[in-house]
Amino acid sequence: EKGGFASFMEKEINDQPEAVAQTLLGRAGLDGKLELDELRIDPSLLKAVDKIIVLACGTSAYAGQVAKYAIEHWCRIPVEVELSHEFRYRDPIVDANTLIVAISQSGETMDTLMAVRYAQEQGAKVLAICNTNGSTIPREADAVLYTHAGPEIAVASTKAFLAQITAAYLLGLYLAQLRGNLFSGQIRDILADLGKVPAKIQAILDDADRIKKLARSMSDARSVLFLGRHVGFPVAMEGALKLKELAYIHAEGFAAGELKHGPIALIEEGQPVFVIVPSPRGRNSLHAKVVSNIQEIRARGAKTVVIAEEGDTAVQAYAEHVFYIPETPVLLAPLLATVPLQIFACELATAKGYDVDQPRNLAKSVTVE
Ligand code: M6R
């Protein structure tokens, strides 16, 4: 059942092209129009939404943080992302025009279920993005958009994460279509770019030897930092979470812009730092800013491992190691940039002799609050 792989996690990392492809499948017509009748929610309700709150935990919350950038950009609706267990204890502002998007692989996470119930009591509609058919959260939600990643067995979430981002993007595009925020040609183009993602993930998987080798060479690391900006920020946090839960190494993800506000004090000789570099083709100056962050930490002795877009030669001068991901529009980059980080954590934990499918102290679904 592991399909020839040493662990479910490795198999699930390799399932990712299929997980994204299946999640896209059948949801856009040939004309590029999104068809999400399966949501079975009155489109006029969705049109009236004036705020979205994403509720989730762990990796699923990072998927929500990625989606925030895309949905706000496409739909001009404010999106908050909140950890489910924080949400209902802070007297949140929720009403009938608030759409709650609950993201959960298992559909059984108690913290998220309780947050969903609370939001419904306040009059909000809940749309679940879930990977497990018929589980509790989608059963109680007002609408469901399933991720079609297939069963995820390993405790660490991998393919569900990419499928959650994909599904949340479909939702964002659907809202933009309903509300007229994007032209149909724009939606068609974004869907076409999404359609190219599975082959690009496959290219990263086919070229994993170098990152695996690096992982094995770093099995003595005591702390690893991850920096990212814009959509690369949640990717950095996801990379850190994978390393914590699988390899039991202290790891932290930061927003690269935050470096000079404190975290740069952590940098000393030999400190490994992963940097997720935004595309140099982006229209803002983020690429240059992150490259100068790499320079700053390198000057203080950091061992820099850079994830950058193919063709980005500017990073080479300051990086000990560069791993390239295929070109893709900025908002889709998390679907690619996450993959080397998953491979890194899986390989490093395996090199340390740990069971990557069943990390200590963790359960696949957390059914207690
Ligand atoms: O089933 P869920 O998506 O609701 O689970 C949420 C988290 O418990 C889960 O993502 C957890 O953080 C994973 N172990 C991360 O790899």
Tab-separated table of C-alpha atoms and ligand atoms in Angstrom:
chain	number	residue	atom	x	y	z
A	1	GLU	CA	0.000	0.000	0.000
A	2	LYS	CA	3.020	2.251	0.294
A	3	GLY	CA	3.400	1.881	-3.453
A	4	GLY	CA	7.036	0.833	-3.215
A	5	PHE	CA	8.018	3.785	-0.998
A	6	ALA	CA	9.670	3.375	2.394
A	7	SER	CA	6.951	5.331	4.176
A	8	PHE	CA	3.434	6.621	3.645
A	9	MET	CA	4.822	10.111	3.914
A	10	GLU	CA	7.194	9.570	1.033
A	11	LYS	CA	4.390	8.061	-0.993
A	12	GLU	CA	2.095	10.968	-0.200
A	13	ILE	CA	4.740	13.517	-1.176
A	14	ASN	CA	4.974	11.679	-4.478
A	15	ASP	CA	1.180	11.589	-4.801
A	16	GLN	CA	1.053	15.372	-4.948
A	17	PRO	CA	0.810	15.912	-8.705
A	18	GLU	CA	-2.227	13.620	-8.651
A	19	ALA	CA	-3.689	15.257	-5.526
A	20	VAL	CA	-3.670	18.681	-7.186
A	21	ALA	CA	-4.886	17.327	-10.538
A	22	GLN	CA	-7.775	15.442	-8.913
A	23	THR	CA	-8.798	18.473	-6.898
A	24	LEU	CA	-9.011	20.530	-10.089
A	25	LEU	CA	-10.720	17.828	-12.093
A	26	GLY	CA	-14.272	18.410	-13.251
A	27	ARG	CA	-14.577	21.785	-11.590
A	28	ALA	CA	-14.052	24.003	-14.593
A	29	GLY	CA	-16.001	23.738	-17.829
A	30	LEU	CA	-14.289	23.719	-21.209
A	31	ASP	CA	-15.093	27.425	-21.512
A	32	GLY	CA	-13.008	28.041	-18.388
A	33	LYS	CA	-16.061	28.786	-16.285
A	34	LEU	CA	-16.008	27.359	-12.794
A	35	GLU	CA	-18.823	25.020	-11.952
A	36	LEU	CA	-19.154	24.532	-8.244
A	37	ASP	CA	-22.838	23.614	-8.011
A	38	GLU	CA	-21.643	20.844	-5.733
A	39	LEU	CA	-21.366	23.518	-3.024
A	40	ARG	CA	-25.136	23.544	-2.829
A	41	ILE	CA	-25.178	26.979	-1.302
A	42	ASP	CA	-27.336	29.775	-2.630
A	43	PRO	CA	-25.046	31.901	-4.871
A	44	SER	CA	-26.824	35.034	-3.647
A	45	LEU	CA	-25.532	34.242	-0.153
A	46	LEU	CA	-21.991	34.040	-1.477
A	47	LYS	CA	-22.450	37.300	-3.338
A	48	ALA	CA	-23.422	39.044	-0.125
A	49	VAL	CA	-20.355	37.901	1.804
A	50	ASP	CA	-18.387	40.865	3.142
A	51	LYS	CA	-15.801	39.032	5.210
A	52	ILE	CA	-14.221	35.602	5.188
A	53	ILE	CA	-12.747	33.961	8.253
A	54	VAL	CA	-10.673	30.843	7.694
A	55	LEU	CA	-10.630	28.516	10.686
A	56	ALA	CA	-8.114	25.697	10.850
A	57	CYS	CA	-5.168	24.298	12.814
A	58	GLY	CA	-1.590	23.366	11.983
A	59	THR	CA	-0.792	22.790	8.341
A	60	SER	CA	-4.398	23.437	7.333
A	61	ALA	CA	-4.144	26.917	8.862
A	62	TYR	CA	-1.047	27.575	6.755
A	63	ALA	CA	-3.056	26.610	3.669
A	64	GLY	CA	-5.563	29.232	4.803
A	65	GLN	CA	-2.818	31.825	5.158
A	66	VAL	CA	-1.655	31.151	1.612
A	67	ALA	CA	-5.235	31.400	0.336
A	68	LYS	CA	-5.733	34.753	2.057
A	69	TYR	CA	-3.286	36.405	-0.353
A	70	ALA	CA	-5.067	35.022	-3.398
A	71	ILE	CA	-8.670	35.520	-2.276
A	72	GLU	CA	-8.111	39.105	-1.161
A	73	HIS	CA	-6.315	39.869	-4.408
A	74	TRP	CA	-8.941	38.278	-6.639
A	75	CYS	CA	-12.150	39.051	-4.749
A	76	ARG	CA	-11.380	42.175	-2.697
A	77	ILE	CA	-13.045	40.556	0.308
A	78	PRO	CA	-11.139	40.822	3.597
A	79	VAL	CA	-9.925	37.401	4.748
A	80	GLU	CA	-8.879	36.671	8.314
A	81	VAL	CA	-7.145	33.432	9.131
A	82	GLU	CA	-7.496	32.251	12.668
A	83	LEU	CA	-6.468	29.188	14.581
A	84	SER	CA	-9.737	27.481	15.485
A	85	HIS	CA	-8.851	27.203	19.171
A	86	GLU	CA	-8.227	30.948	19.478
A	87	PHE	CA	-11.304	32.033	17.560
A	88	ARG	CA	-14.182	31.432	19.882
A	89	TYR	CA	-12.464	32.723	22.982
A	90	ARG	CA	-12.004	36.267	21.743
A	91	ASP	CA	-15.572	37.438	21.086
A	92	PRO	CA	-15.094	37.475	17.304
A	93	ILE	CA	-17.191	39.720	15.058
A	94	VAL	CA	-19.292	37.354	12.973
A	95	ASP	CA	-22.659	37.848	11.310
A	96	ALA	CA	-24.828	36.530	8.479
A	97	ASN	CA	-22.549	38.113	5.859
A	98	THR	CA	-19.454	36.416	7.242
A	99	LEU	CA	-18.380	33.296	5.405
A	100	ILE	CA	-16.456	30.879	7.568
A	101	VAL	CA	-14.129	28.614	5.604
A	102	ALA	CA	-13.175	25.672	7.795
A	103	ILE	CA	-10.171	23.801	6.443
A	104	SER	CA	-9.525	20.310	7.753
A	105	GLN	CA	-7.942	17.274	6.175
A	106	SER	CA	-9.599	14.828	8.570
A	107	GLY	CA	-12.834	16.703	9.142
A	108	GLU	CA	-12.620	15.526	12.750
A	109	THR	CA	-10.356	18.095	14.404
A	110	MET	CA	-12.223	18.961	17.589
A	111	ASP	CA	-10.863	22.519	17.838
A	112	THR	CA	-12.121	23.308	14.351
A	113	LEU	CA	-15.445	21.548	14.872
A	114	MET	CA	-16.124	23.571	18.026
A	115	ALA	CA	-15.188	26.795	16.243
A	116	VAL	CA	-17.550	25.923	13.379
A	117	ARG	CA	-20.412	25.310	15.779
A	118	TYR	CA	-19.728	28.583	17.543
A	119	ALA	CA	-19.696	30.511	14.251
A	120	GLN	CA	-22.985	28.911	13.183
A	121	GLU	CA	-24.544	29.941	16.488
A	122	GLN	CA	-23.531	33.515	15.647
A	123	GLY	CA	-25.387	33.271	12.332
A	124	ALA	CA	-22.462	32.726	9.965
A	125	LYS	CA	-22.488	30.290	7.071
A	126	VAL	CA	-19.754	27.671	7.077
A	127	LEU	CA	-18.075	26.215	4.031
A	128	ALA	CA	-15.775	23.280	4.732
A	129	ILE	CA	-12.704	22.382	2.692
A	130	CYS	CA	-12.119	18.804	3.653
A	131	ASN	CA	-10.375	15.659	2.446
A	132	THR	CA	-12.480	13.048	4.216
A	133	ASN	CA	-15.858	12.246	2.774
A	134	GLY	CA	-18.708	12.252	5.255
A	135	SER	CA	-16.612	13.290	8.256
A	136	THR	CA	-18.098	15.476	10.972
A	137	ILE	CA	-17.034	18.980	9.887
A	138	PRO	CA	-18.404	18.698	6.319
A	139	ARG	CA	-21.546	17.065	7.683
A	140	GLU	CA	-22.233	20.015	9.947
A	141	ALA	CA	-21.134	22.688	7.471
A	142	ASP	CA	-23.558	24.529	5.201
A	143	ALA	CA	-21.447	23.765	2.141
A	144	VAL	CA	-18.484	21.545	1.298
A	145	LEU	CA	-15.690	21.676	-1.219
A	146	TYR	CA	-13.814	18.390	-1.031
A	147	THR	CA	-10.120	18.118	-1.706
A	148	HIS	CA	-9.498	14.989	-3.715
A	149	ALA	CA	-6.049	14.153	-2.396
A	150	GLY	CA	-6.946	10.572	-1.543
A	151	PRO	CA	-6.486	9.176	1.972
A	152	GLU	CA	-3.594	10.736	3.865
A	153	ILE	CA	-2.126	8.210	6.301
A	154	ALA	CA	1.132	9.786	7.512
A	155	VAL	CA	0.652	12.075	10.500
A	156	ALA	CA	2.475	14.910	8.767
A	157	SER	CA	0.234	16.540	6.228
A	158	THR	CA	1.688	16.897	2.729
A	159	LYS	CA	-0.609	16.188	-0.186
A	160	ALA	CA	-3.642	17.433	1.738
A	161	PHE	CA	-1.880	20.803	2.121
A	162	LEU	CA	-1.386	21.283	-1.611
A	163	ALA	CA	-4.933	20.091	-2.274
A	164	GLN	CA	-6.296	22.532	0.330
A	165	ILE	CA	-4.535	25.456	-1.330
A	166	THR	CA	-5.881	24.294	-4.693
A	167	ALA	CA	-9.446	24.016	-3.390
A	168	ALA	CA	-9.281	27.367	-1.609
A	169	TYR	CA	-8.067	28.938	-4.864
A	170	LEU	CA	-11.002	27.394	-6.724
A	171	LEU	CA	-13.295	28.900	-4.119
A	172	GLY	CA	-11.616	32.300	-4.529
A	173	LEU	CA	-11.984	32.159	-8.292
A	174	TYR	CA	-15.600	31.077	-7.966
A	175	LEU	CA	-16.356	34.024	-5.690
A	176	ALA	CA	-14.586	36.354	-8.125
A	177	GLN	CA	-16.668	34.886	-10.959
A	178	LEU	CA	-19.946	35.300	-9.051
A	179	ARG	CA	-19.170	38.816	-7.945
A	180	GLY	CA	-17.642	39.943	-11.211
A	181	ASN	CA	-14.242	40.800	-9.709
A	182	LEU	CA	-12.320	39.089	-12.503
A	183	PHE	CA	-13.017	38.831	-16.220
A	184	SER	CA	-13.769	35.339	-17.465
A	185	GLY	CA	-10.529	35.426	-19.480
A	186	GLN	CA	-8.540	36.102	-16.318
A	187	ILE	CA	-10.190	33.189	-14.529
A	188	ARG	CA	-9.531	30.958	-17.518
A	189	ASP	CA	-5.844	31.924	-17.513
A	190	ILE	CA	-5.415	31.251	-13.799
A	191	LEU	CA	-7.144	27.873	-14.160
A	192	ALA	CA	-4.827	27.063	-17.049
A	193	ASP	CA	-1.807	27.936	-14.886
A	194	LEU	CA	-3.192	25.772	-12.079
A	195	GLY	CA	-3.561	22.966	-14.609
A	196	LYS	CA	0.175	23.128	-15.278
A	197	VAL	CA	1.103	22.786	-11.605
A	198	PRO	CA	0.999	18.955	-11.362
A	199	ALA	CA	3.685	18.533	-14.051
A	200	LYS	CA	5.833	21.155	-12.326
A	201	ILE	CA	5.535	19.352	-8.975
A	202	GLN	CA	6.533	16.174	-10.787
A	203	ALA	CA	9.648	17.900	-12.100
A	204	ILE	CA	10.633	18.817	-8.530
A	205	LEU	CA	10.028	15.224	-7.371
A	206	ASP	CA	12.125	13.861	-10.224
A	207	ASP	CA	14.999	16.073	-9.181
A	208	ALA	CA	14.963	15.410	-5.419
A	209	ASP	CA	18.378	13.772	-4.987
A	210	ARG	CA	20.277	16.946	-4.145
A	211	ILE	CA	17.877	18.116	-1.458
A	212	LYS	CA	17.842	14.612	0.035
A	213	LYS	CA	21.619	14.608	0.141
A	214	LEU	CA	21.616	17.986	1.856
A	215	ALA	CA	19.059	16.696	4.390
A	216	ARG	CA	21.238	13.707	5.275
A	217	SER	CA	24.242	15.978	5.730
A	218	MET	CA	22.282	18.180	8.142
A	219	SER	CA	21.005	15.534	10.524
A	220	ASP	CA	23.018	17.066	13.388
A	221	ALA	CA	21.415	20.492	13.043
A	222	ARG	CA	20.020	21.751	16.338
A	223	SER	CA	17.949	24.573	14.924
A	224	VAL	CA	16.827	25.532	11.440
A	225	LEU	CA	15.202	28.822	10.472
A	226	PHE	CA	12.916	29.473	7.495
A	227	LEU	CA	12.311	32.880	5.940
A	228	GLY	CA	9.664	33.816	3.432
A	229	ARG	CA	7.695	36.810	2.353
A	230	HIS	CA	4.175	37.284	0.936
A	231	VAL	CA	2.893	33.761	0.075
A	232	GLY	CA	6.363	32.479	0.945
A	233	PHE	CA	5.761	33.358	4.611
A	234	PRO	CA	3.224	30.588	5.321
A	235	VAL	CA	5.410	28.258	3.239
A	236	ALA	CA	8.296	29.061	5.604
A	237	MET	CA	6.128	28.232	8.614
A	238	GLU	CA	5.009	24.994	7.011
A	239	GLY	CA	8.640	24.032	6.310
A	240	ALA	CA	9.455	24.666	9.971
A	241	LEU	CA	6.458	22.669	11.214
A	242	LYS	CA	7.455	19.650	9.134
A	243	LEU	CA	10.927	19.706	10.639
A	244	LYS	CA	9.652	20.056	14.207
A	245	GLU	CA	7.116	17.286	13.994
A	246	LEU	CA	9.225	14.778	12.057
A	247	ALA	CA	12.838	15.405	13.036
A	248	TYR	CA	12.280	16.935	16.500
A	249	ILE	CA	14.533	19.823	15.592
A	250	HIS	CA	13.808	23.324	16.762
A	251	ALA	CA	12.620	25.196	13.713
A	252	GLU	CA	10.898	28.499	13.158
A	253	GLY	CA	9.426	30.250	10.163
A	254	PHE	CA	9.595	34.036	9.964
A	255	ALA	CA	8.379	36.733	7.647
A	256	ALA	CA	11.613	37.869	6.018
A	257	GLY	CA	10.715	41.512	6.620
A	258	GLU	CA	10.624	40.810	10.342
A	259	LEU	CA	14.276	39.778	10.442
A	260	LYS	CA	15.632	43.154	11.467
A	261	HIS	CA	12.928	43.497	14.122
A	262	GLY	CA	14.479	40.751	16.211
A	263	PRO	CA	15.182	37.349	14.690
A	264	ILE	CA	18.440	38.436	13.047
A	265	ALA	CA	19.944	38.333	16.540
A	266	LEU	CA	19.667	34.538	16.322
A	267	ILE	CA	22.059	34.356	13.384
A	268	GLU	CA	25.493	33.073	14.270
A	269	GLU	CA	28.181	31.173	12.432
A	270	GLY	CA	26.785	28.052	10.787
A	271	GLN	CA	23.070	28.681	11.537
A	272	PRO	CA	21.111	26.999	8.737
A	273	VAL	CA	18.480	29.268	7.195
A	274	PHE	CA	16.129	28.324	4.396
A	275	VAL	CA	14.990	31.294	2.349
A	276	ILE	CA	11.996	31.075	0.037
A	277	VAL	CA	12.694	33.727	-2.576
A	278	PRO	CA	9.812	35.333	-4.486
A	279	SER	CA	9.923	35.340	-8.258
A	280	PRO	CA	12.086	38.072	-9.794
A	281	ARG	CA	9.250	38.495	-12.306
A	282	GLY	CA	6.877	39.764	-9.612
A	283	ARG	CA	5.817	43.349	-10.138
A	284	ASN	CA	6.849	44.551	-6.701
A	285	SER	CA	10.323	44.836	-5.252
A	286	LEU	CA	10.024	41.814	-2.975
A	287	HIS	CA	12.624	39.783	-4.819
A	288	ALA	CA	15.320	42.416	-4.249
A	289	LYS	CA	14.324	42.793	-0.612
A	290	VAL	CA	14.575	39.070	0.097
A	291	VAL	CA	17.884	38.815	-1.760
A	292	SER	CA	19.241	41.550	0.483
A	293	ASN	CA	17.973	39.591	3.513
A	294	ILE	CA	20.037	36.645	2.290
A	295	GLN	CA	23.064	38.936	2.043
A	296	GLU	CA	22.506	40.224	5.578
A	297	ILE	CA	22.289	36.803	7.187
A	298	ARG	CA	25.093	35.409	5.077
A	299	ALA	CA	27.354	38.235	6.271
A	300	ARG	CA	26.629	37.075	9.826
A	301	GLY	CA	27.657	33.515	9.117
A	302	ALA	CA	24.328	31.859	8.262
A	303	LYS	CA	24.387	28.781	6.096
A	304	THR	CA	21.854	29.795	3.469
A	305	VAL	CA	19.682	27.320	1.599
A	306	VAL	CA	17.654	29.074	-1.044
A	307	ILE	CA	14.497	28.015	-2.857
A	308	ALA	CA	14.209	30.212	-5.940
A	309	GLU	CA	12.576	30.289	-9.325
A	310	GLU	CA	14.392	28.751	-12.264
A	311	GLY	CA	16.519	31.363	-13.982
A	312	ASP	CA	16.967	33.486	-10.854
A	313	THR	CA	20.744	33.787	-10.968
A	314	ALA	CA	20.828	36.772	-8.589
A	315	VAL	CA	20.588	34.462	-5.572
A	316	GLN	CA	23.603	32.357	-6.437
A	317	ALA	CA	26.220	34.725	-5.069
A	318	TYR	CA	24.830	34.534	-1.537
A	319	ALA	CA	23.527	31.012	-1.287
A	320	GLU	CA	25.385	27.975	-0.100
A	321	HIS	CA	22.762	25.816	-1.800
A	322	VAL	CA	20.122	26.804	-4.337
A	323	PHE	CA	17.148	24.650	-5.252
A	324	TYR	CA	15.190	25.821	-8.232
A	325	ILE	CA	11.465	25.434	-8.763
A	326	PRO	CA	9.792	25.867	-12.161
A	327	GLU	CA	8.405	29.254	-13.188
A	328	THR	CA	4.822	29.882	-12.164
A	329	PRO	CA	2.649	32.901	-11.322
A	330	VAL	CA	3.502	34.332	-7.892
A	331	LEU	CA	0.303	33.201	-6.177
A	332	LEU	CA	0.783	29.600	-7.317
A	333	ALA	CA	4.400	29.350	-6.139
A	334	PRO	CA	3.509	27.805	-2.726
A	335	LEU	CA	2.267	24.708	-4.570
A	336	LEU	CA	5.850	24.217	-5.732
A	337	ALA	CA	8.075	25.812	-3.074
A	338	THR	CA	6.638	23.636	-0.301
A	339	VAL	CA	7.680	20.390	-1.958
A	340	PRO	CA	11.474	20.609	-1.424
A	341	LEU	CA	10.824	21.496	2.238
A	342	GLN	CA	8.663	18.388	2.710
A	343	ILE	CA	11.300	16.212	1.071
A	344	PHE	CA	13.992	17.791	3.253
A	345	ALA	CA	12.147	17.107	6.526
A	346	CYS	CA	11.164	13.568	5.528
A	347	GLU	CA	14.704	12.650	4.512
A	348	LEU	CA	16.367	14.259	7.511
A	349	ALA	CA	14.036	12.517	9.968
A	350	THR	CA	14.587	9.214	8.184
A	351	ALA	CA	18.362	9.730	8.393
A	352	LYS	CA	17.967	10.184	12.142
A	353	GLY	CA	16.179	6.850	12.288
A	354	TYR	CA	12.752	8.249	13.161
A	355	ASP	CA	9.416	6.876	12.031
A	356	VAL	CA	8.143	9.635	9.731
A	357	ASP	CA	4.650	8.190	9.546
A	358	GLN	CA	4.141	8.150	13.310
A	359	PRO	CA	6.095	10.961	14.954
A	360	ARG	CA	6.203	10.866	18.738
A	361	ASN	CA	3.389	12.460	20.744
A	362	LEU	CA	1.216	13.146	17.699
A	363	ALA	CA	-2.018	11.735	16.296
A	364	LYS	CA	-3.323	11.990	12.749
A	365	SER	CA	-6.515	13.622	13.846
A	366	VAL	CA	-6.699	15.576	17.041
A	367	THR	CA	-10.145	14.753	18.344
A	368	VAL	CA	-9.754	16.354	21.748
A	369	GLU	CA	-9.725	20.074	22.491
B	1	M6R	O1	-7.202	17.184	9.958
B	1	M6R	P1	-6.845	18.624	10.075
B	1	M6R	O2	-6.474	19.233	8.775
B	1	M6R	O3	-7.931	19.430	10.758
B	1	M6R	O4	-5.580	18.672	11.010
B	1	M6R	C1	-5.023	19.892	11.415
B	1	M6R	C2	-3.672	19.676	12.074
B	1	M6R	O5	-3.795	18.864	13.205
B	1	M6R	C3	-2.665	19.044	11.101
B	1	M6R	O6	-2.517	19.790	9.932
B	1	M6R	C4	-1.286	18.907	11.777
B	1	M6R	O7	-0.744	20.182	12.023
B	1	M6R	C5	-0.353	18.045	10.931
B	1	M6R	N1	0.260	17.027	11.749
B	1	M6R	C6	0.731	18.838	10.268
B	1	M6R	O8	1.580	18.065	9.509
